[in-house]
PDB file of C-alpha atoms in Angstrom:
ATOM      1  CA  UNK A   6      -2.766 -10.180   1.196  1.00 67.00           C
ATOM      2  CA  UNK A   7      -6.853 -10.316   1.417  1.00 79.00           C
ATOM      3  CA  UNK A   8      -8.213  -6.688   1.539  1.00 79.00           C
ATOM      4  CA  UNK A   9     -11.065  -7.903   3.607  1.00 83.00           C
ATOM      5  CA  UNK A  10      -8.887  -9.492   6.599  1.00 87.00           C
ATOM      6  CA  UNK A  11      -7.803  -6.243   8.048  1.00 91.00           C
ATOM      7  CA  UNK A  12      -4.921  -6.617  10.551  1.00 93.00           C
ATOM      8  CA  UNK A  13      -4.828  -2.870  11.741  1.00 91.00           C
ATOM      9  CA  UNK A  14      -7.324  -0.046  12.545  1.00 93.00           C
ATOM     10  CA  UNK A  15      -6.658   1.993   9.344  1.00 92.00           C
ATOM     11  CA  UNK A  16      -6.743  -1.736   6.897  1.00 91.00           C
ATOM     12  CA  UNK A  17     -10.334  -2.349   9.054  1.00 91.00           C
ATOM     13  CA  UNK A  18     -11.202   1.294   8.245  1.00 90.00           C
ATOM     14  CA  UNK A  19     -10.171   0.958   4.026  1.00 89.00           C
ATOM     15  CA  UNK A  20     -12.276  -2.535   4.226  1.00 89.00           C
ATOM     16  CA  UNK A  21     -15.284  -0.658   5.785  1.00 88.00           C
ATOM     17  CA  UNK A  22     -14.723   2.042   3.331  1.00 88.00           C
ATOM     18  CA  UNK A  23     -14.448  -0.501   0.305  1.00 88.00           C
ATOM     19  CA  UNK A  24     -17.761  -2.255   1.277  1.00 89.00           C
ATOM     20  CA  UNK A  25     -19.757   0.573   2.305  1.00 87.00           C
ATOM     21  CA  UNK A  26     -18.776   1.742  -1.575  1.00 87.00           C
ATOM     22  CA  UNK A  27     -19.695  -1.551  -3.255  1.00 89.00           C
ATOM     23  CA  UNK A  28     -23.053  -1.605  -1.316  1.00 88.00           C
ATOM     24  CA  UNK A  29     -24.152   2.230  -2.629  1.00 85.00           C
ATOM     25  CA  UNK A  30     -23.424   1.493  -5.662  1.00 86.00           C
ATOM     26  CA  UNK A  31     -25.633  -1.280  -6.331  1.00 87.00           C
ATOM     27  CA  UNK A  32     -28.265   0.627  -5.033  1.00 81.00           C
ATOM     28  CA  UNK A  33     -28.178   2.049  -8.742  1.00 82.00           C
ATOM     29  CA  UNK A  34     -26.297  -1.327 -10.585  1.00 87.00           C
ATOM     30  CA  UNK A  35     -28.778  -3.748  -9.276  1.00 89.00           C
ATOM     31  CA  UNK A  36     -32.226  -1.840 -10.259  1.00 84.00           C
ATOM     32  CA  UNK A  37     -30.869  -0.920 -13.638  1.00 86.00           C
ATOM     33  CA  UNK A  38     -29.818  -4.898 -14.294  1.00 92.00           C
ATOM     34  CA  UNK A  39     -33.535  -5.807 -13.458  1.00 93.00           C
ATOM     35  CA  UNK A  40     -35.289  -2.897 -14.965  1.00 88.00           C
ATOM     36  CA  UNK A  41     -33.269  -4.301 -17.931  1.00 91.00           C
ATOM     37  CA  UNK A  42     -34.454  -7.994 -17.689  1.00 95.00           C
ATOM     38  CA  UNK A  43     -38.144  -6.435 -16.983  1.00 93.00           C
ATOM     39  CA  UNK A  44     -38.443  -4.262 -19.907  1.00 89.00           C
ATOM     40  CA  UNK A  45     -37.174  -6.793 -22.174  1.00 91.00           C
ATOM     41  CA  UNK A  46     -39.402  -9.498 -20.614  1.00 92.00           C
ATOM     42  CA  UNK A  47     -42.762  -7.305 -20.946  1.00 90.00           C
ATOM     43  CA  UNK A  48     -42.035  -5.680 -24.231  1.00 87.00           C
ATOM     44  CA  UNK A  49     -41.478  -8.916 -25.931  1.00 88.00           C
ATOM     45  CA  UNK A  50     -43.044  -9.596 -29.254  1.00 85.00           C
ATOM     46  CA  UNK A  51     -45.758 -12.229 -27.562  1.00 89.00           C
ATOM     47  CA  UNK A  52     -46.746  -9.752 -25.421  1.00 89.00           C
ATOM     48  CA  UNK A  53     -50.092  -8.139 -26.643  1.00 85.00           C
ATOM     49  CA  UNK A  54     -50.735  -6.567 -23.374  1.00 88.00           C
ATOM     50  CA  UNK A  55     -47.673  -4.112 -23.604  1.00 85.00           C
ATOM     51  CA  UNK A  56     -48.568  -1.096 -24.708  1.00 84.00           C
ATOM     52  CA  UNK A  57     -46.379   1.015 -27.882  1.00 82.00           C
ATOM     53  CA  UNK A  58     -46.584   4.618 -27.865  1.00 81.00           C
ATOM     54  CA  UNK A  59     -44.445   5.620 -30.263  1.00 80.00           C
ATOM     55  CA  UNK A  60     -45.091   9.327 -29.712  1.00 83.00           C
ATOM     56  CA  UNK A  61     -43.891   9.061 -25.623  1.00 83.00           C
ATOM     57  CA  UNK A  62     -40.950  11.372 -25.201  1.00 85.00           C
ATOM     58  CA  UNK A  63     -40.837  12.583 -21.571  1.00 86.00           C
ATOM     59  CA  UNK A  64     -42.308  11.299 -18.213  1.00 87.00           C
ATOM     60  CA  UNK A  65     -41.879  13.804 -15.481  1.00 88.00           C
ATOM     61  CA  UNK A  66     -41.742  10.645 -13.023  1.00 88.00           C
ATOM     62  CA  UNK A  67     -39.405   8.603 -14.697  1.00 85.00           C
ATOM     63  CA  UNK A  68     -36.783  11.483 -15.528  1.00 90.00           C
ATOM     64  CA  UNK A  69     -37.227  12.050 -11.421  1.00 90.00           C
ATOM     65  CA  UNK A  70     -36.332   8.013 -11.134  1.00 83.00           C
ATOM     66  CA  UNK A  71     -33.527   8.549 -13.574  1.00 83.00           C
ATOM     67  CA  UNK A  72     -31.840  11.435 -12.423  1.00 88.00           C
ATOM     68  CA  UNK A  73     -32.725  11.185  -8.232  1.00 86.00           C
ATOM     69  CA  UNK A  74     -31.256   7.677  -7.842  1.00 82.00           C
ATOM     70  CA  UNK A  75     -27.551   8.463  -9.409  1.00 83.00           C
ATOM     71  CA  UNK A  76     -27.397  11.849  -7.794  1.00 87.00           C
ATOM     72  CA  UNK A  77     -27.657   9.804  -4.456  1.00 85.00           C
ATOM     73  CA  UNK A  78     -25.258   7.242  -5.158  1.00 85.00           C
ATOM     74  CA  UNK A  79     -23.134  10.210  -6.160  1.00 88.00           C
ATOM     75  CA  UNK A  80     -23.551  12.427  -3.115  1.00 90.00           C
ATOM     76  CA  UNK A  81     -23.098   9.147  -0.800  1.00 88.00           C
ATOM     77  CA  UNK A  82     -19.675   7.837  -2.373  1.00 88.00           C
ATOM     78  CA  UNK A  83     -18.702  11.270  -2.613  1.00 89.00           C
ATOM     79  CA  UNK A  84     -19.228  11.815   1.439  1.00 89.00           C
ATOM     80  CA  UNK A  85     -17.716   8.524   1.773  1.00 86.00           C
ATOM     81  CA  UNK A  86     -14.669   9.018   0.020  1.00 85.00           C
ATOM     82  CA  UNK A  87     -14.057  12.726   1.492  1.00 88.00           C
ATOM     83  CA  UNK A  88     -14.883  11.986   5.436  1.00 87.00           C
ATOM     84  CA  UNK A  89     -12.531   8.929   4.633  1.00 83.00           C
ATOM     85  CA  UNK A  90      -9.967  10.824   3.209  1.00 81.00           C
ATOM     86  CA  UNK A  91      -9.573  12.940   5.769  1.00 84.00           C
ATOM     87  CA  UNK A  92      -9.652  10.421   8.794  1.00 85.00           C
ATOM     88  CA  UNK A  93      -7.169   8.425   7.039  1.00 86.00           C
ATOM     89  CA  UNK A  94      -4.794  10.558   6.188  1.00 88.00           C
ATOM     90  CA  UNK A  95      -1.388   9.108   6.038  1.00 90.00           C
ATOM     91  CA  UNK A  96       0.161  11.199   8.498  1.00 88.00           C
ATOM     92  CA  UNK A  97      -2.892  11.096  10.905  1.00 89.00           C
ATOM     93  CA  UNK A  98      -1.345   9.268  14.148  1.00 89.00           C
ATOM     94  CA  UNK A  99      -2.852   6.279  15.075  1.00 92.00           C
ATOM     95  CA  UNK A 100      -2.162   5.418  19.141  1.00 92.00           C
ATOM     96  CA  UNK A 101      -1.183   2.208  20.017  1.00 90.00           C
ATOM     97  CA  UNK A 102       0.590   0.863  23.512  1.00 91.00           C
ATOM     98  CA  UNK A 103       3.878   1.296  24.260  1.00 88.00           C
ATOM     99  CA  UNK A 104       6.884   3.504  22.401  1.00 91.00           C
ATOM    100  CA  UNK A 105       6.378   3.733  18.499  1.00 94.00           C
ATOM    101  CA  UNK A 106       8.508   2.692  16.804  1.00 96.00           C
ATOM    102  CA  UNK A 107      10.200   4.636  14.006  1.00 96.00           C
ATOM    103  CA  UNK A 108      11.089   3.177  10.235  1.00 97.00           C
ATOM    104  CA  UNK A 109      12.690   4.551   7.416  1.00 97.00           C
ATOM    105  CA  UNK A 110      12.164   3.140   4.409  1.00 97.00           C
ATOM    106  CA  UNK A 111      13.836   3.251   1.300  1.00 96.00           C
ATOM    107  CA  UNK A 112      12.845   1.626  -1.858  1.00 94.00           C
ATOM    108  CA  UNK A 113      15.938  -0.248  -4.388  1.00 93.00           C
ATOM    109  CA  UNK A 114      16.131  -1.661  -7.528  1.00 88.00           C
ATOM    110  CA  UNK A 115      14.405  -4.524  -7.063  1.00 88.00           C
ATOM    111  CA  UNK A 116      13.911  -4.635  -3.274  1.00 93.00           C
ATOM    112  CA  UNK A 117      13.019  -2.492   0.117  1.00 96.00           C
ATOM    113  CA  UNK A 118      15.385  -1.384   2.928  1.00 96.00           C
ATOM    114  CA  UNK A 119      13.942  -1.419   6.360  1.00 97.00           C
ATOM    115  CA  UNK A 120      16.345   1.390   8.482  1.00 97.00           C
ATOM    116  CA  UNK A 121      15.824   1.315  12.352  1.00 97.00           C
ATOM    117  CA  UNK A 122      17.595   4.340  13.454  1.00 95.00           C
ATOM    118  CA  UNK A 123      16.784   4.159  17.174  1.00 94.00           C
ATOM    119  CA  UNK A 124      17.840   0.660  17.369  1.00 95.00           C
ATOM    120  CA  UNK A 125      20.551   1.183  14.942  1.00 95.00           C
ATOM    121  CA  UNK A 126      19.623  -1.924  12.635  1.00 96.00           C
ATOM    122  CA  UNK A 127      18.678  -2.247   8.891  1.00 96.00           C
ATOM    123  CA  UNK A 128      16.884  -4.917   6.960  1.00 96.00           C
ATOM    124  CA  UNK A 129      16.276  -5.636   3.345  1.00 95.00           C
ATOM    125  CA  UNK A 130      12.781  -7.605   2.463  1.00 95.00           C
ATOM    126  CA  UNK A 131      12.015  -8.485   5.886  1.00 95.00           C
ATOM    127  CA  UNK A 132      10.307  -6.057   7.990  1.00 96.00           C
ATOM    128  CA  UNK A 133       9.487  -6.969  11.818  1.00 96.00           C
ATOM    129  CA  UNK A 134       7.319  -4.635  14.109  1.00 96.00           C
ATOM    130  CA  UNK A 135       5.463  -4.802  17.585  1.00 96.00           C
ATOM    131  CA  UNK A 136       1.781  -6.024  18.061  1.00 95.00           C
ATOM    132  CA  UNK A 137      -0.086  -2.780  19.222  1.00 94.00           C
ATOM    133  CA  UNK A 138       2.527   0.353  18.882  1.00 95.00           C
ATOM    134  CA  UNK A 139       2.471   3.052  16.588  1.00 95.00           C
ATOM    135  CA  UNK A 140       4.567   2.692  13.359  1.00 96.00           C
ATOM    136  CA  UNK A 141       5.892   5.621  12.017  1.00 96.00           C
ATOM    137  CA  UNK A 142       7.301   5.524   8.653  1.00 97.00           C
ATOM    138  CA  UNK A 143       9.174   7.917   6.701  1.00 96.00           C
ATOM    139  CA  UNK A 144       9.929   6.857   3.097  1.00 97.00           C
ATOM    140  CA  UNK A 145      11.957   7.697   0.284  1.00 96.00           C
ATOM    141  CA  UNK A 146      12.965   6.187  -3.246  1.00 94.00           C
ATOM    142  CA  UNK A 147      16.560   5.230  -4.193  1.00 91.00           C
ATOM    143  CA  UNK A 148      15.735   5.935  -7.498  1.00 88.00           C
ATOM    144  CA  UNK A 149      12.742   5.678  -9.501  1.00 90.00           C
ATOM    145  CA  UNK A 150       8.840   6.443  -8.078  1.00 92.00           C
ATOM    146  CA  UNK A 151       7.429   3.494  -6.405  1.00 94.00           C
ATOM    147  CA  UNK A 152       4.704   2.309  -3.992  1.00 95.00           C
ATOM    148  CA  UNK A 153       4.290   0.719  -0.697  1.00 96.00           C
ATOM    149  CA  UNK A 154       1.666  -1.283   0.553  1.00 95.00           C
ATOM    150  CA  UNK A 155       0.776  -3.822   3.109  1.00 95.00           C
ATOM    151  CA  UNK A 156      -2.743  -4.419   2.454  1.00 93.00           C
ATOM    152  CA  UNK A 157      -3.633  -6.311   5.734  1.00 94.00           C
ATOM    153  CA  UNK A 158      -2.366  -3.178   7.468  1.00 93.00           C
ATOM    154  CA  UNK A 159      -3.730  -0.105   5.614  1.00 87.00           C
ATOM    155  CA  UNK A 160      -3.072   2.641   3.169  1.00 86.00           C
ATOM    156  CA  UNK A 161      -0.869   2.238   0.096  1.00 90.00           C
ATOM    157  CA  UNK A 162       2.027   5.328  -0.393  1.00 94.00           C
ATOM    158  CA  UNK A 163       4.146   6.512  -3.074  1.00 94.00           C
ATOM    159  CA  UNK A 164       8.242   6.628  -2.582  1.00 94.00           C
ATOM    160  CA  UNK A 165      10.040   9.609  -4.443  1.00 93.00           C
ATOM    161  CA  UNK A 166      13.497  10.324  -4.738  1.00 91.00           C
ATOM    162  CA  UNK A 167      14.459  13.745  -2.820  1.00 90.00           C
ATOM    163  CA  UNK A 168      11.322  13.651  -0.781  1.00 94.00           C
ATOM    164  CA  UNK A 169       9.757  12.101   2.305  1.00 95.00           C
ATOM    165  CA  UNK A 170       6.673  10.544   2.460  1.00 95.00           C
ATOM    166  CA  UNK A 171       5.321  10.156   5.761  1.00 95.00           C
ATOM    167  CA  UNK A 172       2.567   6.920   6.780  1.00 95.00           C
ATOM    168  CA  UNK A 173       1.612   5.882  10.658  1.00 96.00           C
ATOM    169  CA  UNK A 174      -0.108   2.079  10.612  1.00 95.00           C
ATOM    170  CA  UNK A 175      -0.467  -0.133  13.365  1.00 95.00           C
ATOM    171  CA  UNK A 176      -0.448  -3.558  13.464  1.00 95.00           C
ATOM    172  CA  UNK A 177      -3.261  -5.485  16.139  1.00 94.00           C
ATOM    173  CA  UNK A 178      -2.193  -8.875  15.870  1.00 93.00           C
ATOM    174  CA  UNK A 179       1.147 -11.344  15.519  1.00 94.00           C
ATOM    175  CA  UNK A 180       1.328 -13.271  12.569  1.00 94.00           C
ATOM    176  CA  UNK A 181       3.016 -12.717   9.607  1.00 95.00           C
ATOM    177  CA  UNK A 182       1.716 -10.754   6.385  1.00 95.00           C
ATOM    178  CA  UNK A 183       2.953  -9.883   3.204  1.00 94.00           C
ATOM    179  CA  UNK A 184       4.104  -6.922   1.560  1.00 94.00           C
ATOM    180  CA  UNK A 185       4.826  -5.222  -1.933  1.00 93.00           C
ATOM    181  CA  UNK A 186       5.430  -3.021  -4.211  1.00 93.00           C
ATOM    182  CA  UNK A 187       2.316  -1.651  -6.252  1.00 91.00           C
ATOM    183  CA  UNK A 188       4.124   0.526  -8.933  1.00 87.00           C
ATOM    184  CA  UNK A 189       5.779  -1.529 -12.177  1.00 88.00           C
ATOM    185  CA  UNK A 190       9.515  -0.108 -11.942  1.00 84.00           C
ATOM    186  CA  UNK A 191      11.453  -2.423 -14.276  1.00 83.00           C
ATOM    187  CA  UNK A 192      12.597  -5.555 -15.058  1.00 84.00           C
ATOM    188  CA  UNK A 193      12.950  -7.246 -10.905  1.00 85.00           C
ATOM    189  CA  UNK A 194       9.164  -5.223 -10.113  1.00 86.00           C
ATOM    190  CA  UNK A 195       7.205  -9.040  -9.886  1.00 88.00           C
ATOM    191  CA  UNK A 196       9.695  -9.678  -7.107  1.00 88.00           C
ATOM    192  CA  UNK A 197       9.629  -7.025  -5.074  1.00 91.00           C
ATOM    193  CA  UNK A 198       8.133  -8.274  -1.928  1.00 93.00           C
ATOM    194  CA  UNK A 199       9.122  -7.970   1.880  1.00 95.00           C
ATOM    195  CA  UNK A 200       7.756 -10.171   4.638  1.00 95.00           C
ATOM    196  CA  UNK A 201       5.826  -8.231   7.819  1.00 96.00           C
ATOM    197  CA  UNK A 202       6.555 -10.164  10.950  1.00 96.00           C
ATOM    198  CA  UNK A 203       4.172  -8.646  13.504  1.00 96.00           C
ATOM    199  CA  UNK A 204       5.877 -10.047  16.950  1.00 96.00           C
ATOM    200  CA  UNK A 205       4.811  -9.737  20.468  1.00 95.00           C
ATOM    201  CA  UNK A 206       5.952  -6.639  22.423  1.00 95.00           C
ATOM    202  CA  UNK A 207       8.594  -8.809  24.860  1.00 94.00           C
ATOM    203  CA  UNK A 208       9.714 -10.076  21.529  1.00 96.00           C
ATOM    204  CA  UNK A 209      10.620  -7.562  19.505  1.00 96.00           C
ATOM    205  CA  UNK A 210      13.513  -5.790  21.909  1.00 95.00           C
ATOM    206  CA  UNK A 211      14.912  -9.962  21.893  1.00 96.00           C
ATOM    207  CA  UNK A 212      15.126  -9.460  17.605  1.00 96.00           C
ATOM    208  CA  UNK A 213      16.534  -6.130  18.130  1.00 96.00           C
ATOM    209  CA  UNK A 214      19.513  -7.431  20.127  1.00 95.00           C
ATOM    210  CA  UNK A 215      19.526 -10.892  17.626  1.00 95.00           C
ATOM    211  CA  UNK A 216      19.802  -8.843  14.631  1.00 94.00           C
ATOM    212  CA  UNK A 217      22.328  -5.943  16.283  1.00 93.00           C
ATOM    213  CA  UNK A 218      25.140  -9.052  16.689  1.00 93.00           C
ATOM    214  CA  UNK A 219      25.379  -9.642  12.453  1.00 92.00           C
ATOM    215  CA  UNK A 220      28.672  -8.762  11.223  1.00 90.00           C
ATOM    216  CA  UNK A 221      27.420  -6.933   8.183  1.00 93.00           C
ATOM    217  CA  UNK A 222      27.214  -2.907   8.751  1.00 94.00           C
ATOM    218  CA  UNK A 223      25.412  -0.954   7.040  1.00 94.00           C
ATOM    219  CA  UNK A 224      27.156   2.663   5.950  1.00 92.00           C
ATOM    220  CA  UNK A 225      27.443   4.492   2.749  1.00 91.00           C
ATOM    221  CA  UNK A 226      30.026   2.369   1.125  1.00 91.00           C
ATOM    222  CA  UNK A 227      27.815  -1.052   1.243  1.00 91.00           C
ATOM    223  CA  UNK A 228      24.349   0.947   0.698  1.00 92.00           C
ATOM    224  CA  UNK A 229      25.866   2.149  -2.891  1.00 90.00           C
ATOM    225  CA  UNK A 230      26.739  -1.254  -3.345  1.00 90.00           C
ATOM    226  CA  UNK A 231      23.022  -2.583  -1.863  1.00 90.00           C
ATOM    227  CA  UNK A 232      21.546   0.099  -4.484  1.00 88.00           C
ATOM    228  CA  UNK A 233      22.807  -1.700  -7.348  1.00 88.00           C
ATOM    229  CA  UNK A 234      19.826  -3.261  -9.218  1.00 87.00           C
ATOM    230  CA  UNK A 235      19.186  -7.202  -8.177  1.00 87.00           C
ATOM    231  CA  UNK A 236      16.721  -9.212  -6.377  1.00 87.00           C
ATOM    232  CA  UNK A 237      17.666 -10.095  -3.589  1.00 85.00           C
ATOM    233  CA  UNK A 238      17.057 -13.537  -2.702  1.00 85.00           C
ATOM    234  CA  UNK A 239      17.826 -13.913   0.772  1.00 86.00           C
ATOM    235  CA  UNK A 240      16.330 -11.550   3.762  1.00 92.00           C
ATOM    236  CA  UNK A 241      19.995  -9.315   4.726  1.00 93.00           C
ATOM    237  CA  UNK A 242      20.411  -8.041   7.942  1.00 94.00           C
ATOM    238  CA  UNK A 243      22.617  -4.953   8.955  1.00 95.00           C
ATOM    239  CA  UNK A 244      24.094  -2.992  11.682  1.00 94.00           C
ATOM    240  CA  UNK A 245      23.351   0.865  11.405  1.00 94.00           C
ATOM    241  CA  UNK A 246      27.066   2.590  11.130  1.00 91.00           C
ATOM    242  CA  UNK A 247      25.468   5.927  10.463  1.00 89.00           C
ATOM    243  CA  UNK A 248      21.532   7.052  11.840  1.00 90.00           C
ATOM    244  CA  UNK A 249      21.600   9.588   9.893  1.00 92.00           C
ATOM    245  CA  UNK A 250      21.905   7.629   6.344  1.00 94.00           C
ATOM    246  CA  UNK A 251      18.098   7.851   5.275  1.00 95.00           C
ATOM    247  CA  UNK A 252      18.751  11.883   5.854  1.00 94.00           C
ATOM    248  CA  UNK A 253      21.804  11.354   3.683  1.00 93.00           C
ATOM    249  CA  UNK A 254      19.423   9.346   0.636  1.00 94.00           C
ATOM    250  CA  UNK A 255      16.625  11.552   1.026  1.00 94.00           C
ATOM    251  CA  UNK A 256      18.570  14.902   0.721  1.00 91.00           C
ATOM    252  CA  UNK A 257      20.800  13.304  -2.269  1.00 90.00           C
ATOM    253  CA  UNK A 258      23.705  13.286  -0.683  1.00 88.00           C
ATOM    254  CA  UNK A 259      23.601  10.195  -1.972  1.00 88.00           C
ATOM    255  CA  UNK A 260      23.627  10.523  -5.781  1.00 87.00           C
ATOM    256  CA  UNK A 261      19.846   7.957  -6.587  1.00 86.00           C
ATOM    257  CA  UNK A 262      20.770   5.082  -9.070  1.00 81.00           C
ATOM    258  CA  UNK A 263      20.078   5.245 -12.495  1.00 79.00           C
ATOM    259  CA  UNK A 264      16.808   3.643 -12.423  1.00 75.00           C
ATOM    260  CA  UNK A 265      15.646   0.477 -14.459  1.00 70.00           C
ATOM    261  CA  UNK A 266      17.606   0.013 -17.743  1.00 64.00           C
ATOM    262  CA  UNK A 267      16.432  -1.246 -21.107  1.00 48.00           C
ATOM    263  CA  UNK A 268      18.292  -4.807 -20.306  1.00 47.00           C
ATOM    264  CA  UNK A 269      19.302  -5.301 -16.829  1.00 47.00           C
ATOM    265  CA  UNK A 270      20.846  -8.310 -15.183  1.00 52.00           C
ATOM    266  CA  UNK A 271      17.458  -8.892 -13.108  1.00 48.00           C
ATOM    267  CA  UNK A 272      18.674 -12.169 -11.921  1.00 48.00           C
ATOM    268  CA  UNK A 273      21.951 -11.115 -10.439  1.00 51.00           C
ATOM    269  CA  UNK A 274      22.140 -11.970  -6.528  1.00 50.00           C
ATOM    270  CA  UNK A 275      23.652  -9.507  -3.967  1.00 52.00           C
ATOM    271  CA  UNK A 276      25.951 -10.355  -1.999  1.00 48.00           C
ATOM    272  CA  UNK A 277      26.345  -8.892   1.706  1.00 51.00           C
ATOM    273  CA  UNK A 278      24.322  -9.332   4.537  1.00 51.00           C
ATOM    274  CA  UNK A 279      23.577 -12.287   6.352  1.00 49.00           C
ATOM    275  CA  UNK A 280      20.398 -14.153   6.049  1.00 47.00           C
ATOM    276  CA  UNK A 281      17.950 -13.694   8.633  1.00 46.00           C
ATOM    277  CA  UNK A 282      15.998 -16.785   8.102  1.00 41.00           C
TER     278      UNK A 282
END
């Protein structure tokens, strides 16, 4: 999960951003640490050259230094931060070669759903996309507010119950990265990770059809029963009974869970699914 090894045009674009910041700021850091080490150096006690003017109280050229060196470091993060703001926007597409593909994403007490409505597949903890097309989330929270992030790829986004929060990444190379949840939300929050598998482009239609042949479906009856707060241990795959169940979440249709209780049974495994390592 290293910030600085970008695998995706908006990651390479929050790493630029990141360093660019770092380097403006110790335009101001780095001459205040020395002019620290150099006052204290020449107005040492052994020092009989340094001069003490106990009646000094304003310098027209040093209150210039002073004040013209932070207002620059401000102005530049400040253009920084609001031209990158704007050309990273989450819902700002970001082209890529062949179809995009479309994700809904829903995040559970203590793990993430992965729906695939055009290929009419679900996955919990494991989520598997093309090298090079546009990925087009939509996201939503089963119950309480979380976040998702995949730092390799880009921009982190918050998950709300009875809203959708949009995010287009795209992943440039096949390996596999790691992702996570960056909001506490309860007892099961240091395990809720999910595995990105960036594949090849011939490869991922070959997974689609692998994972479409599990026996487990995926409807309203199991997700109320996937809902249920646990870590899930094992990476479930699903068939998709209904497309239209992330509408159904979203729009509370289906009632959201409780949230994290005072003492929950963090440990419990769910059951359902089949493994898809």
């Amino acid at each position: 999960m290293n910030l600085l090894d970008p695998q995706g045009p908006v990651a390479a674009a929050n790493s630029t951003i990141l360093v660019d910041s770092v380097f403006i700021m110790l335009a101001i850091v780095v001459p205040t640490i020395v002019a620290i080490l150099a006052f204290a150096f020449w107005f040492r006690a052994s020092n009989t050259k340094a001069r003490f003017q106990p009646d000094f109280v304003y310098s027209g050229r040093v209150e210039m230094v002073v004040w013209a060196i932070p207002a620059l470091t401000v102005i530049l993060l400040g253009g920084v931060a609001w031209i990158g703001s704007h050309q990273l926007d989450p819902r700002t597409p970001v082209p890529g070669t062949g179809s995009p593909v479309r994700i809904q994403v829903v995040s559970l007490d203590w793990k993430w759903l992965f729906i695939y409505p055009d290929q009419r597949i679900a996955t919990v903890n494991s989520l598997t996309v093309p090298a090079g097309a546009e990925l087009n989330f939509q996201l939503t929270s089963s119950s309480v507010m979380n976040v998702f992030f995949i730092p390799q790829l880009g921009s982190m986004i918050y998950t709300m119950n009875g809203m959708v929060t949009r995010l287009n990444l795209r992943a440039d190379n096949e390996g596999k990265l790691q992702g996570l949840s960056a909001h506490f939300s309860g007892d099961g929050f240091p395990a809720m990770m999910f595995d990105v598998n960036v594949v090849s482009p011939l490869a991922f239609p070959d997974w689609v059809a692998t994972t479409a042949k599990t026996d487990a479906v995926l409807n309203e009856d199991s997700y109320k029963k996937l809902m249920q707060q646990s870590i899930e241990r094992g990476r479930p795959t699903y068939r998709l009974e209904d497309p239209r169940l992330f509408d159904l979440i979203a729009s509370q249709h289906i009632p959201p869970g409780p949230g994290p209780e005072l003492i929950s049974d963090a440990g419990r495994p769910h059951s359902g699914g089949v493994d898809a390592r």
